[in-house]
C-alpha cells in the first residue's frame, strides 16, 4: 500500500510517526508476518529517501526525520509498504504522522478526570476527614467552583459532554474538543481507564492517541502521562488523564487499606470477600446484618472510598507540581457516589447532589484563584479549555469560565438526566431549586435552604411549574404531561402485551431508554396511527417503560 502528501514544510520542520505491525485480533496467534518493508521518501523538489528498512517484529518503532533543508518549500512526501515474501498478516500501521516545528517550552493543558468523585469528599469542599490534604494546598492558587454539576449520574453521557460542550444527544453531530485542538497543531491524548471511555463507545474518536485499560491504578496512569509528555516534549499537549480509583471495586494499595477503614463487620465478611467488592455484594451484606451491623457496613464502604481518595491525593499532587504558570490544569469528575444519603448506593440511579454535584478546579492564567459559587456545568468544560489554549472552536452550549462576568450563570437553567438504571427521568436546576420528574412523580427541593435535599416541597405547585419551565428551556424541548406504561416486575415470567388505541391518534410514542441494552420491549404502531401495541418479553432483566 502507499499514501502521499503534498505540504509546505514549516521552519525547523520535523516528521514523526510510530510504525508497527499489528495482526488482526482474530488472527491465529501462531501465525505472523514474515516482515514488512517500509520506505519513506520525498520526490519533489528533489529525490531523497528518508527511510527504507524491514520490520520483522510487532514492536513499536518511533520514527523521526529532520526536514529543515526543505523549510518553506512544497514537498511531496511518500509512504509505501512492500511484502518481504508472503503478504499474510502484513498489516503495517503508521500512527499520527505529523510534520511540525518543535517548540522549546510548549503549552500543556491537562484535564484530570477523576471518575466517581463527589465534591464533598474533598477538604476544599468542606469534608473534615483528611482525604485530600495535598490537593487542598495545591488548589489554593486555583479557581475552586463549588456549584458544578454533571449532566448525568454516570460516565458515558457525561464524558461525551466533556469533550463537546453539548448535551450528549448531539454526539457525532458536533465537533469534539480534541479534533479542534489537533487542527491547531496540538498533540492530543486520552489516557482512559473505564470501558465506557473506550473505542467501543466512540470515546477514542479524534484523539491523536487513545489508550484504554480497565481499572488501572492512579500511579499507572501518571506513569503513562509522564511517558507521553516525554515523547511529545516539543509539542503543545492536550491531555485527558482519567483516574478510576474512586470507582468500585476500590483497589487502593495495601499501605492505604487501613488508613480510614478497619475490617468489615463480622456479619458482612463472608459476603465482602477479599479487599475488593461490587455493588451487589455490598447490598447483600446490608440485607444480612442487624440495623447496627448495617450501619457499620455502610461506614466501612465509605471508609474504603476515602482510602482511595487519599491514595489519589498522594500520587496525583506531585505530578501536578511539574507544570508552570503558563500551563493549565483542570480537575473534575463525571459524577459522584451515593452512600445511602437517599437510601441508595453507588451511582447511575438518582439525580440528588451526592451523585450529580462534582468538583471543578481550574488552575489557568485567565482564572483568578479563589472560590466561585456560580452554578456551572460540565457543558462549560470544553469552551473553558479552548479559551485556555487560545484555540478558536465552534460555538457550544456551555460558556467559558474565564468569562464569568459576561454570562448570567445564575439565570441559566440546567438539565440533568440520562439514568443508567431504573426508570427514565429528568431533573432541572434553576436559581437553587431542583425539580425531579421520574416514575410518574414530581419532586422539588430548595437547595439554598435544604442542601441535603431532605424536604420535598412539591406541594407548592409554583415550584413544579418553575421546574418544568426550567427543564424545557435547558433541553430546548417542550415538557408535557403524558402516559407511562411499565410491567411492575423485575423479571417477567410471561410475554406481556398492552394495546392502546386513540381515535384521534397520538402526538408521540416512545420506548424508555435502555443504556445497558438488557431490556426486551418493543412498540408496534398501526399504519393509520390510531393504536399501538407495547410488548414486554419473558425473562427480561430490566424493567423499562413505554411512554405516549
Short mmCIF file of C-alpha atoms in Angstrom, two decimals:
data_model
loop_
_atom_site.label_atom_id
_atom_site.label_comp_id
_atom_site.label_asym_id
_atom_site.label_seq_id
_atom_site.Cartn_x
_atom_site.Cartn_y
_atom_site.Cartn_z
CA UNK A 1 0.00 0.00 0.00
CA UNK A 2 1.03 3.59 -0.42
CA UNK A 3 -0.02 7.09 0.56
CA UNK A 4 1.33 10.50 -0.42
CA UNK A 5 1.00 14.05 0.87
CA UNK A 6 1.74 17.44 -0.62
CA UNK A 7 2.63 20.01 2.01
CA UNK A 8 4.72 23.08 2.77
CA UNK A 9 7.39 22.31 5.32
CA UNK A 10 7.46 24.72 8.30
CA UNK A 11 10.65 26.26 9.65
CA UNK A 12 12.77 23.72 11.54
CA UNK A 13 10.24 21.12 10.43
CA UNK A 14 10.42 17.50 11.54
CA UNK A 15 8.38 14.44 10.59
CA UNK A 16 7.42 11.97 13.31
CA UNK A 17 5.34 8.80 13.29
CA UNK A 18 5.11 5.46 15.07
CA UNK A 19 5.23 2.34 12.89
CA UNK A 20 4.04 -1.09 13.99
CA UNK A 21 2.91 -4.39 12.51
CA UNK A 22 -0.44 -5.26 14.12
CA UNK A 23 -2.18 -8.54 13.24
CA UNK A 24 -5.97 -8.79 13.22
CA UNK A 25 -7.46 -9.52 16.65
CA UNK A 26 -8.99 -12.74 15.35
CA UNK A 27 -5.76 -13.99 13.74
CA UNK A 28 -4.17 -17.29 14.67
CA UNK A 29 -1.57 -16.33 17.30
CA UNK A 30 0.84 -18.93 15.89
CA UNK A 31 1.00 -17.13 12.56
CA UNK A 32 2.58 -13.77 11.93
CA UNK A 33 4.03 -11.55 9.23
CA UNK A 34 7.36 -12.58 7.72
CA UNK A 35 8.25 -8.88 7.64
CA UNK A 36 7.20 -5.62 6.03
CA UNK A 37 9.49 -3.19 4.25
CA UNK A 38 8.66 0.48 4.79
CA UNK A 39 10.02 3.15 2.50
CA UNK A 40 9.57 6.89 3.16
CA UNK A 41 10.87 9.36 0.58
CA UNK A 42 10.47 12.81 -0.92
CA UNK A 43 10.44 13.14 -4.72
CA UNK A 44 9.77 16.86 -5.05
CA UNK A 45 11.68 19.19 -5.18
CA UNK A 46 14.46 16.54 -5.06
CA UNK A 47 14.51 12.81 -4.60
CA UNK A 48 15.55 11.93 -1.04
CA UNK A 49 14.98 8.61 0.73
CA UNK A 50 14.31 9.22 4.44
CA UNK A 51 13.81 5.60 5.48
CA UNK A 52 13.96 2.15 3.89
CA UNK A 53 14.00 -0.77 6.31
CA UNK A 54 12.26 -4.07 7.04
CA UNK A 55 10.23 -4.61 10.23
CA UNK A 56 10.09 -8.21 11.43
CA UNK A 57 8.65 -7.89 14.94
CA UNK A 58 5.43 -6.42 16.27
CA UNK A 59 7.39 -3.89 18.33
CA UNK A 60 6.52 -0.21 18.05
CA UNK A 61 9.11 1.80 16.10
CA UNK A 62 9.32 5.52 16.78
CA UNK A 63 10.50 7.37 13.67
CA UNK A 64 11.71 10.97 13.46
CA UNK A 65 13.18 12.80 10.46
CA UNK A 66 14.70 16.27 10.09
CA UNK A 67 13.13 18.26 7.22
CA UNK A 68 14.96 21.57 7.81
CA UNK A 69 16.50 21.56 4.34
CA UNK A 70 13.00 21.83 2.87
CA UNK A 71 11.82 24.71 5.09
CA UNK A 72 9.16 26.87 3.36
CA UNK A 73 9.19 24.58 0.31
CA UNK A 74 6.35 22.47 -1.04
CA UNK A 75 7.25 18.79 -0.99
CA UNK A 76 5.59 15.52 -1.95
CA UNK A 77 6.04 13.01 0.84
CA UNK A 78 5.51 9.30 0.16
CA UNK A 79 4.97 6.26 2.41
CA UNK A 80 4.96 2.78 0.86
CA UNK A 81 4.97 -0.74 2.28
CA UNK A 82 6.27 -3.85 0.49
CA UNK A 83 5.99 -7.54 1.39
CA UNK A 84 9.20 -9.45 2.09
CA UNK A 85 7.82 -12.65 0.57
CA UNK A 86 4.34 -13.55 1.76
CA UNK A 87 1.77 -10.75 2.27
CA UNK A 88 -0.10 -12.61 5.03
CA UNK A 89 -0.53 -10.53 8.20
CA UNK A 90 1.42 -7.62 6.67
CA UNK A 91 -0.71 -5.00 8.45
CA UNK A 92 1.62 -2.06 8.95
CA UNK A 93 0.16 0.92 10.81
CA UNK A 94 1.59 4.44 10.89
CA UNK A 95 0.28 6.25 13.96
CA UNK A 96 -0.18 10.02 13.95
CA UNK A 97 2.22 11.05 11.16
CA UNK A 98 2.88 14.74 11.81
CA UNK A 99 5.10 17.44 10.29
CA UNK A 100 5.62 20.29 12.75
CA UNK A 101 8.04 22.87 14.13
CA UNK A 102 9.45 21.80 17.53
CA UNK A 103 8.93 24.24 20.41
CA UNK A 104 11.22 24.78 23.40
CA UNK A 105 8.55 25.37 26.07
CA UNK A 106 5.25 24.28 24.54
CA UNK A 107 1.99 24.88 26.36
CA UNK A 108 0.33 21.96 28.13
CA UNK A 109 -3.31 21.53 29.16
CA UNK A 110 -4.06 18.61 31.49
CA UNK A 111 -7.67 17.63 32.08
CA UNK A 112 -7.69 15.45 35.20
CA UNK A 113 -10.89 13.41 35.10
CA UNK A 114 -11.43 11.65 38.45
CA UNK A 115 -14.18 9.10 37.97
CA UNK A 116 -16.91 8.84 40.66
CA UNK A 117 -15.61 11.68 42.87
CA UNK A 118 -18.34 13.51 44.79
CA UNK A 119 -17.44 17.08 45.58
CA UNK A 120 -17.98 16.96 49.33
CA UNK A 121 -15.43 14.14 49.72
CA UNK A 122 -12.62 16.72 49.39
CA UNK A 123 -11.32 19.02 52.08
CA UNK A 124 -11.68 22.11 49.89
CA UNK A 125 -15.39 21.36 49.67
CA UNK A 126 -15.83 21.01 53.42
CA UNK A 127 -15.01 17.39 54.22
CA UNK A 128 -13.46 17.12 57.68
CA UNK A 129 -11.53 13.91 57.03
CA UNK A 130 -8.00 14.35 55.60
CA UNK A 131 -8.71 12.78 52.23
CA UNK A 132 -7.08 15.48 50.07
CA UNK A 133 -4.59 17.50 52.15
CA UNK A 134 -2.11 17.85 49.28
CA UNK A 135 -4.69 18.79 46.66
CA UNK A 136 -6.27 21.25 49.10
CA UNK A 137 -2.94 23.06 49.39
CA UNK A 138 -2.31 22.92 45.65
CA UNK A 139 -5.79 24.34 44.96
CA UNK A 140 -5.15 27.49 47.00
CA UNK A 141 -3.75 29.00 43.80
CA UNK A 142 -6.66 27.80 41.68
CA UNK A 143 -10.27 28.65 40.95
CA UNK A 144 -12.48 26.34 43.01
CA UNK A 145 -16.07 26.09 41.75
CA UNK A 146 -18.45 24.98 44.49
CA UNK A 147 -21.63 24.54 42.45
CA UNK A 148 -20.53 22.43 39.46
CA UNK A 149 -22.88 19.71 38.26
CA UNK A 150 -22.83 16.93 35.77
CA UNK A 151 -25.48 16.36 33.11
CA UNK A 152 -25.97 12.70 34.09
CA UNK A 153 -25.32 10.36 37.03
CA UNK A 154 -22.96 8.04 35.11
CA UNK A 155 -19.91 8.07 32.88
CA UNK A 156 -20.77 7.73 29.19
CA UNK A 157 -23.14 10.69 28.67
CA UNK A 158 -21.04 12.87 30.97
CA UNK A 159 -17.84 12.10 29.05
CA UNK A 160 -19.46 12.92 25.73
CA UNK A 161 -20.46 16.32 27.06
CA UNK A 162 -16.98 16.93 28.50
CA UNK A 163 -15.35 16.91 25.05
CA UNK A 164 -18.07 18.68 23.05
CA UNK A 165 -19.72 21.32 25.23
CA UNK A 166 -23.07 19.95 24.06
CA UNK A 167 -25.68 17.63 25.55
CA UNK A 168 -24.77 14.00 24.77
CA UNK A 169 -27.77 13.61 22.46
CA UNK A 170 -25.78 15.67 19.92
CA UNK A 171 -22.79 13.31 20.00
CA UNK A 172 -21.44 12.67 16.47
CA UNK A 173 -23.32 15.76 15.24
CA UNK A 174 -20.94 18.36 16.69
CA UNK A 175 -17.13 18.72 16.62
CA UNK A 176 -15.02 17.47 19.51
CA UNK A 177 -12.60 19.49 21.58
CA UNK A 178 -9.66 17.24 20.67
CA UNK A 179 -10.43 17.45 16.97
CA UNK A 180 -10.35 21.24 17.06
CA UNK A 181 -7.12 21.30 19.09
CA UNK A 182 -5.44 18.88 16.68
CA UNK A 183 -6.40 21.11 13.77
CA UNK A 184 -4.48 23.87 15.53
CA UNK A 185 -1.33 21.75 15.83
CA UNK A 186 -1.74 20.34 19.33
CA UNK A 187 -0.73 16.82 20.28
CA UNK A 188 -3.78 15.20 21.87
CA UNK A 189 -4.06 12.13 24.09
CA UNK A 190 -6.73 10.45 26.21
CA UNK A 191 -5.41 8.06 28.88
CA UNK A 192 -8.58 6.22 29.90
CA UNK A 193 -9.42 3.53 32.43
CA UNK A 194 -13.12 2.74 32.02
CA UNK A 195 -14.82 0.57 29.40
CA UNK A 196 -17.32 3.38 28.72
CA UNK A 197 -14.36 5.57 27.67
CA UNK A 198 -13.14 3.05 25.09
CA UNK A 199 -13.38 2.97 21.32
CA UNK A 200 -16.42 0.67 21.70
CA UNK A 201 -18.42 3.73 22.75
CA UNK A 202 -16.70 6.21 20.40
CA UNK A 203 -14.59 7.92 23.06
CA UNK A 204 -11.37 7.23 21.12
CA UNK A 205 -12.63 9.39 18.25
CA UNK A 206 -10.46 12.33 17.15
CA UNK A 207 -7.70 11.83 19.74
CA UNK A 208 -4.18 11.69 18.32
CA UNK A 209 -3.55 8.91 20.81
CA UNK A 210 -6.05 7.00 22.94
CA UNK A 211 -5.14 4.27 25.41
CA UNK A 212 -7.77 2.47 27.46
CA UNK A 213 -7.07 -0.21 30.04
CA UNK A 214 -9.75 -1.21 32.51
CA UNK A 215 -9.39 -0.14 36.16
CA UNK A 216 -5.75 0.99 36.23
CA UNK A 217 -4.40 2.44 39.46
CA UNK A 218 -3.58 6.14 39.54
CA UNK A 219 0.18 5.52 39.65
CA UNK A 220 -0.08 3.58 36.38
CA UNK A 221 -1.99 6.41 34.74
CA UNK A 222 0.51 9.00 35.91
CA UNK A 223 3.42 6.92 34.60
CA UNK A 224 1.67 6.81 31.22
CA UNK A 225 1.21 10.58 31.37
CA UNK A 226 4.91 11.13 32.08
CA UNK A 227 5.84 8.87 29.14
CA UNK A 228 3.60 10.75 26.76
CA UNK A 229 4.89 14.16 27.84
CA UNK A 230 8.47 12.99 27.39
CA UNK A 231 7.74 11.65 23.90
CA UNK A 232 5.99 14.92 22.94
CA UNK A 233 8.16 17.36 24.84
CA UNK A 234 8.49 19.72 21.86
CA UNK A 235 4.78 20.00 21.02
CA UNK A 236 1.83 21.60 22.84
CA UNK A 237 -0.20 18.89 24.59
CA UNK A 238 -3.89 18.49 25.33
CA UNK A 239 -4.21 15.52 27.69
CA UNK A 240 -7.26 13.93 29.29
CA UNK A 241 -5.94 11.95 32.25
CA UNK A 242 -8.62 9.64 33.61
CA UNK A 243 -8.35 8.23 37.15
CA UNK A 244 -10.53 5.26 38.10
CA UNK A 245 -9.62 4.52 41.73
CA UNK A 246 -12.74 6.13 43.27
CA UNK A 247 -14.96 3.67 41.40
CA UNK A 248 -15.89 0.28 42.78
CA UNK A 249 -14.32 -2.22 43.48
CA UNK A 250 -11.96 0.08 45.50
CA UNK A 251 -8.44 -1.23 44.87
CA UNK A 252 -6.24 1.04 46.98
CA UNK A 253 -2.75 -0.35 47.72
CA UNK A 254 -2.30 -2.34 50.91
CA UNK A 255 -0.45 0.58 52.51
CA UNK A 256 -3.70 2.60 52.34
CA UNK A 257 -6.07 -0.25 53.16
CA UNK A 258 -6.41 0.59 56.88
CA UNK A 259 -5.96 4.36 56.66
CA UNK A 260 -9.62 5.13 57.34
CA UNK A 261 -11.21 1.66 57.29
CA UNK A 262 -10.85 -1.27 59.63
CA UNK A 263 -12.15 -4.75 58.99
CA UNK A 264 -15.70 -5.18 57.66
CA UNK A 265 -18.34 -6.18 60.25
CA UNK A 266 -18.29 -9.90 61.02
CA UNK A 267 -21.74 -10.50 59.53
CA UNK A 268 -20.55 -8.98 56.22
CA UNK A 269 -17.13 -10.59 55.96
CA UNK A 270 -18.31 -13.71 54.13
CA UNK A 271 -20.06 -11.50 51.54
CA UNK A 272 -17.42 -8.79 51.13
CA UNK A 273 -14.82 -11.35 50.18
CA UNK A 274 -11.26 -10.07 49.92
CA UNK A 275 -10.48 -6.38 49.71
CA UNK A 276 -12.49 -5.69 46.53
CA UNK A 277 -16.25 -5.87 46.19
CA UNK A 278 -19.07 -4.82 43.88
CA UNK A 279 -22.48 -3.22 44.36
CA UNK A 280 -24.43 -6.47 44.60
CA UNK A 281 -22.11 -7.79 47.31
CA UNK A 282 -22.48 -4.60 49.31
CA UNK A 283 -26.28 -4.70 49.08
CA UNK A 284 -26.28 -8.37 50.07
CA UNK A 285 -24.13 -7.59 53.10
CA UNK A 286 -26.51 -4.80 54.10
CA UNK A 287 -29.51 -7.15 53.92
CA UNK A 288 -27.84 -9.75 56.13
CA UNK A 289 -26.99 -7.69 59.18
CA UNK A 290 -28.90 -6.17 62.05
CA UNK A 291 -29.61 -2.46 61.97
CA UNK A 292 -26.41 -1.74 63.87
CA UNK A 293 -24.38 -4.03 61.59
CA UNK A 294 -25.93 -2.42 58.53
CA UNK A 295 -24.69 0.98 59.70
CA UNK A 296 -21.25 -0.49 60.34
CA UNK A 297 -21.15 -1.96 56.84
CA UNK A 298 -22.17 1.36 55.31
CA UNK A 299 -19.46 3.13 57.29
CA UNK A 300 -16.88 0.55 56.18
CA UNK A 301 -17.76 1.00 52.49
CA UNK A 302 -17.48 4.79 52.77
CA UNK A 303 -14.15 4.46 54.58
CA UNK A 304 -12.79 2.34 51.72
CA UNK A 305 -13.89 5.01 49.25
CA UNK A 306 -12.00 7.60 51.28
CA UNK A 307 -8.88 5.39 51.35
CA UNK A 308 -8.75 5.58 47.57
CA UNK A 309 -9.12 9.33 47.52
CA UNK A 310 -6.16 9.75 49.87
CA UNK A 311 -4.16 7.45 47.60
CA UNK A 312 -5.04 9.64 44.61
CA UNK A 313 -4.12 12.74 46.59
CA UNK A 314 -0.65 11.40 47.38
CA UNK A 315 0.01 10.15 43.84
CA UNK A 316 -1.51 12.94 41.76
CA UNK A 317 -0.34 16.11 43.53
CA UNK A 318 3.41 15.58 42.90
CA UNK A 319 2.60 15.13 39.21
CA UNK A 320 0.67 18.42 39.13
CA UNK A 321 3.67 20.28 40.53
CA UNK A 322 5.56 19.66 37.27
CA UNK A 323 3.61 22.34 35.45
CA UNK A 324 4.32 26.05 35.12
CA UNK A 325 2.09 29.12 35.34
CA UNK A 326 1.65 29.08 31.56
CA UNK A 327 0.18 25.59 31.66
CA UNK A 328 -3.45 24.86 32.55
CA UNK A 329 -4.79 22.15 34.86
CA UNK A 330 -8.48 21.25 35.23
CA UNK A 331 -9.72 18.75 37.82
CA UNK A 332 -13.30 17.48 37.60
CA UNK A 333 -15.50 14.37 37.81
CA UNK A 334 -18.18 12.76 35.69
CA UNK A 335 -20.46 12.10 38.69
CA UNK A 336 -20.32 11.43 42.41
CA UNK A 337 -21.25 8.47 44.58
CA UNK A 338 -24.23 7.87 46.84
CA UNK A 339 -23.67 6.35 50.28
CA UNK A 340 -27.29 5.88 51.37
CA UNK A 341 -27.79 9.67 51.51
CA UNK A 342 -31.19 8.94 49.96
CA UNK A 343 -31.39 5.21 50.73
CA UNK A 344 -29.37 4.02 47.75
CA UNK A 345 -25.76 3.20 46.99
CA UNK A 346 -23.34 3.77 44.08
CA UNK A 347 -24.43 5.90 41.09
CA UNK A 348 -26.44 5.89 37.88
CA UNK A 349 -29.74 5.72 39.78
CA UNK A 350 -30.67 9.21 41.03
CA UNK A 351 -30.35 12.95 40.48
CA UNK A 352 -29.50 14.00 44.03
CA UNK A 353 -26.44 16.17 44.58
CA UNK A 354 -24.30 13.43 46.10
CA UNK A 355 -24.35 11.93 42.59
CA UNK A 356 -24.51 14.95 40.25
CA UNK A 357 -22.61 17.68 42.13
CA UNK A 358 -18.97 17.32 41.15
CA UNK A 359 -15.66 19.02 41.95
CA UNK A 360 -14.36 21.51 39.40
CA UNK A 361 -10.96 23.10 39.98
CA UNK A 362 -9.21 25.27 37.39
CA UNK A 363 -5.62 26.46 37.55
CA UNK A 364 -5.14 28.51 34.40
CA UNK A 365 -3.74 32.02 33.76
CA UNK A 366 -7.09 33.66 32.98
CA UNK A 367 -9.00 32.48 36.07
CA UNK A 368 -8.10 34.26 39.29
CA UNK A 369 -7.52 32.00 42.31
CA UNK A 370 -10.50 31.95 44.65
CA UNK A 371 -13.80 30.30 45.45
CA UNK A 372 -16.64 30.70 42.96
CA UNK A 373 -20.26 29.87 43.76
CA UNK A 374 -21.57 30.26 40.21
CA UNK A 375 -23.76 27.30 39.18
CA UNK A 376 -21.69 25.78 36.37
CA UNK A 377 -22.00 22.59 34.34
CA UNK A 378 -19.81 20.05 32.57
CA UNK A 379 -21.12 21.80 29.44
CA UNK A 380 -18.70 24.59 30.36
CA UNK A 381 -15.56 22.44 30.29
CA UNK A 382 -14.94 22.42 26.53
CA UNK A 383 -15.22 26.21 25.98
CA UNK A 384 -13.10 26.82 29.11
CA UNK A 385 -10.32 24.52 27.92
CA UNK A 386 -10.45 26.04 24.44
CA UNK A 387 -10.12 29.53 25.93
CA UNK A 388 -7.12 28.38 27.97
CA UNK A 389 -5.40 27.08 24.83
CA UNK A 390 -6.35 30.13 22.75
CA UNK A 391 -7.97 27.74 20.30
CA UNK A 392 -10.93 29.06 18.37
CA UNK A 393 -13.70 26.45 18.37
CA UNK A 394 -17.25 26.20 17.15
CA UNK A 395 -19.85 27.66 19.50
CA UNK A 396 -21.07 25.35 22.26
CA UNK A 397 -23.98 25.14 24.69
CA UNK A 398 -21.56 25.86 27.53
CA UNK A 399 -19.73 29.05 28.48
CA UNK A 400 -16.04 29.70 29.12
CA UNK A 401 -15.44 30.19 32.83
CA UNK A 402 -12.81 32.83 32.06
CA UNK A 403 -15.81 35.00 31.12
CA UNK A 404 -17.82 34.64 34.32
CA UNK A 405 -18.86 38.28 34.27
CA UNK A 406 -20.02 38.10 30.65
CA UNK A 407 -22.72 35.49 31.26
CA UNK A 408 -25.56 35.16 33.73
CA UNK A 409 -24.80 31.70 35.11
CA UNK A 410 -27.36 32.14 37.89
CA UNK A 411 -30.24 32.57 35.44
CA UNK A 412 -29.22 29.70 33.17
CA UNK A 413 -31.32 26.57 33.81
CA UNK A 414 -29.54 23.22 33.79
CA UNK A 415 -30.93 19.83 32.80
CA UNK A 416 -29.79 16.56 34.35
CA UNK A 417 -30.99 13.15 33.17
CA UNK A 418 -29.97 10.01 31.28
CA UNK A 419 -30.02 7.44 34.08
CA UNK A 420 -28.20 4.15 33.74
CA UNK A 421 -30.51 2.08 35.97
CA UNK A 422 -34.21 2.20 36.76
CA UNK A 423 -36.97 4.36 35.38
CA UNK A 424 -36.34 7.21 32.96
CA UNK A 425 -36.32 10.65 34.47
CA UNK A 426 -35.11 14.22 34.33
CA UNK A 427 -34.14 16.98 36.71
CA UNK A 428 -33.71 20.70 36.29
CA UNK A 429 -31.75 23.19 38.35
CA UNK A 430 -32.64 26.88 38.36
CA UNK A 431 -31.73 29.54 40.92
CA UNK A 432 -31.13 26.98 43.64
CA UNK A 433 -34.32 25.00 43.00
CA UNK A 434 -34.07 21.40 41.83
CA UNK A 435 -37.03 19.75 40.12
CA UNK A 436 -37.12 15.98 39.54
CA UNK A 437 -39.65 14.10 37.42
CA UNK A 438 -39.43 10.32 37.47
CA UNK A 439 -41.61 7.22 37.61
CA UNK A 440 -44.78 9.29 37.33
CA UNK A 441 -43.85 11.52 40.28
CA UNK A 442 -42.59 15.08 40.58
CA UNK A 443 -40.38 16.42 43.38
CA UNK A 444 -38.93 19.81 44.21
CA UNK A 445 -36.10 20.84 46.55
CA UNK A 446 -34.80 24.24 47.59
CA UNK A 447 -31.03 23.76 47.68
CA UNK A 448 -30.44 27.21 49.18
CA UNK A 449 -32.38 26.26 52.32
CA UNK A 450 -32.04 22.48 52.14
CA UNK A 451 -28.69 21.47 50.52
CA UNK A 452 -29.16 17.89 51.69
CA UNK A 453 -32.40 17.60 49.68
CA UNK A 454 -34.32 16.22 52.63
CA UNK A 455 -37.61 18.12 52.26
CA UNK A 456 -39.73 17.73 49.15
CA UNK A 457 -41.62 21.00 48.54
CA UNK A 458 -43.59 19.81 45.51
CA UNK A 459 -46.85 20.54 47.34
CA UNK A 460 -46.32 24.12 46.14
CA UNK A 461 -47.50 23.94 42.54
CA UNK A 462 -45.43 27.01 41.61
CA UNK A 463 -42.27 25.01 42.32
CA UNK A 464 -43.42 22.31 39.91
CA UNK A 465 -44.32 24.79 37.18
CA UNK A 466 -40.97 26.58 37.53
CA UNK A 467 -39.16 23.25 37.39
CA UNK A 468 -40.96 22.18 34.25
CA UNK A 469 -40.26 25.52 32.57
CA UNK A 470 -36.58 25.32 33.52
CA UNK A 471 -36.31 21.79 32.15
CA UNK A 472 -37.98 22.82 28.90
CA UNK A 473 -35.63 25.77 28.46
CA UNK A 474 -32.49 23.80 29.34
CA UNK A 475 -33.31 21.00 26.89
CA UNK A 476 -34.86 23.31 24.28
CA UNK A 477 -37.72 20.79 24.22
CA UNK A 478 -41.39 21.08 25.20
CA UNK A 479 -42.18 19.49 28.55
CA UNK A 480 -45.67 17.99 28.58
CA UNK A 481 -47.77 15.60 30.62
CA UNK A 482 -48.19 12.12 29.17
CA UNK A 483 -48.85 8.48 29.97
CA UNK A 484 -46.33 5.94 31.22
CA UNK A 485 -46.62 2.15 30.91
CA UNK A 486 -44.46 -0.45 32.60
CA UNK A 487 -44.70 -4.01 33.77
CA UNK A 488 -44.22 -3.93 37.52
CA UNK A 489 -41.93 -6.93 37.89
CA UNK A 490 -38.14 -7.02 37.83
CA UNK A 491 -38.27 -10.32 35.95
CA UNK A 492 -41.24 -11.11 33.74
CA UNK A 493 -42.26 -14.76 33.58
CA UNK A 494 -44.54 -14.42 30.56
CA UNK A 495 -44.65 -12.21 27.50
CA UNK A 496 -46.93 -9.27 28.29
CA UNK A 497 -48.75 -7.21 25.68
CA UNK A 498 -50.60 -3.92 26.13
CA UNK A 499 -52.76 -2.46 23.36
CA UNK A 500 -53.61 1.26 23.38
CA UNK A 501 -55.96 3.00 20.96
CA UNK A 502 -56.95 6.62 20.44
CA UNK A 503 -59.38 7.63 17.67
CA UNK A 504 -57.63 10.98 17.30
CA UNK A 505 -54.18 9.40 17.10
CA UNK A 506 -51.02 10.04 19.14
CA UNK A 507 -48.71 13.03 19.18
CA UNK A 508 -45.75 10.81 20.13
CA UNK A 509 -44.95 7.26 21.29
CA UNK A 510 -41.54 6.10 22.50
CA UNK A 511 -39.70 3.46 24.48
CA UNK A 512 -37.84 4.17 27.68
CA UNK A 513 -34.09 4.29 27.24
CA UNK A 514 -32.01 1.17 27.74
CA UNK A 515 -28.31 2.11 28.16
CA UNK A 516 -27.31 -1.41 29.22
CA UNK A 517 -29.21 -2.93 26.27
CA UNK A 518 -30.53 -5.68 28.51
CA UNK A 519 -34.24 -4.89 28.39
CA UNK A 520 -36.61 -6.54 25.95
CA UNK A 521 -39.57 -4.41 24.97
CA UNK A 522 -40.96 -3.36 21.64
CA UNK A 523 -43.52 -0.95 20.20
CA UNK A 524 -45.53 -1.67 17.05
CA UNK A 525 -47.67 1.17 15.67
CA UNK A 526 -50.63 0.80 13.33
CA UNK A 527 -50.44 2.30 9.85
CA UNK A 528 -53.30 4.71 10.49
CA UNK A 529 -51.68 5.95 13.72
CA UNK A 530 -54.71 5.34 15.93
CA UNK A 531 -53.34 2.47 18.01
CA UNK A 532 -50.14 0.75 19.06
CA UNK A 533 -49.04 -2.40 20.79
CA UNK A 534 -46.37 -2.47 23.53
CA UNK A 535 -44.81 -5.85 24.24
CA UNK A 536 -42.51 -6.95 27.07
CA UNK A 537 -40.91 -10.34 26.52
CA UNK A 538 -40.42 -13.02 29.16
CA UNK A 539 -37.34 -13.17 31.36
CA UNK A 540 -36.11 -9.68 30.56
CA UNK A 541 -33.66 -8.48 33.18
CA UNK A 542 -34.61 -4.79 33.30
CA UNK A 543 -37.86 -3.01 33.94
CA UNK A 544 -38.31 -0.48 31.12
CA UNK A 545 -41.07 1.89 30.24
CA UNK A 546 -43.17 2.90 27.27
CA UNK A 547 -44.48 6.45 27.01
CA UNK A 548 -47.16 8.13 24.94
#
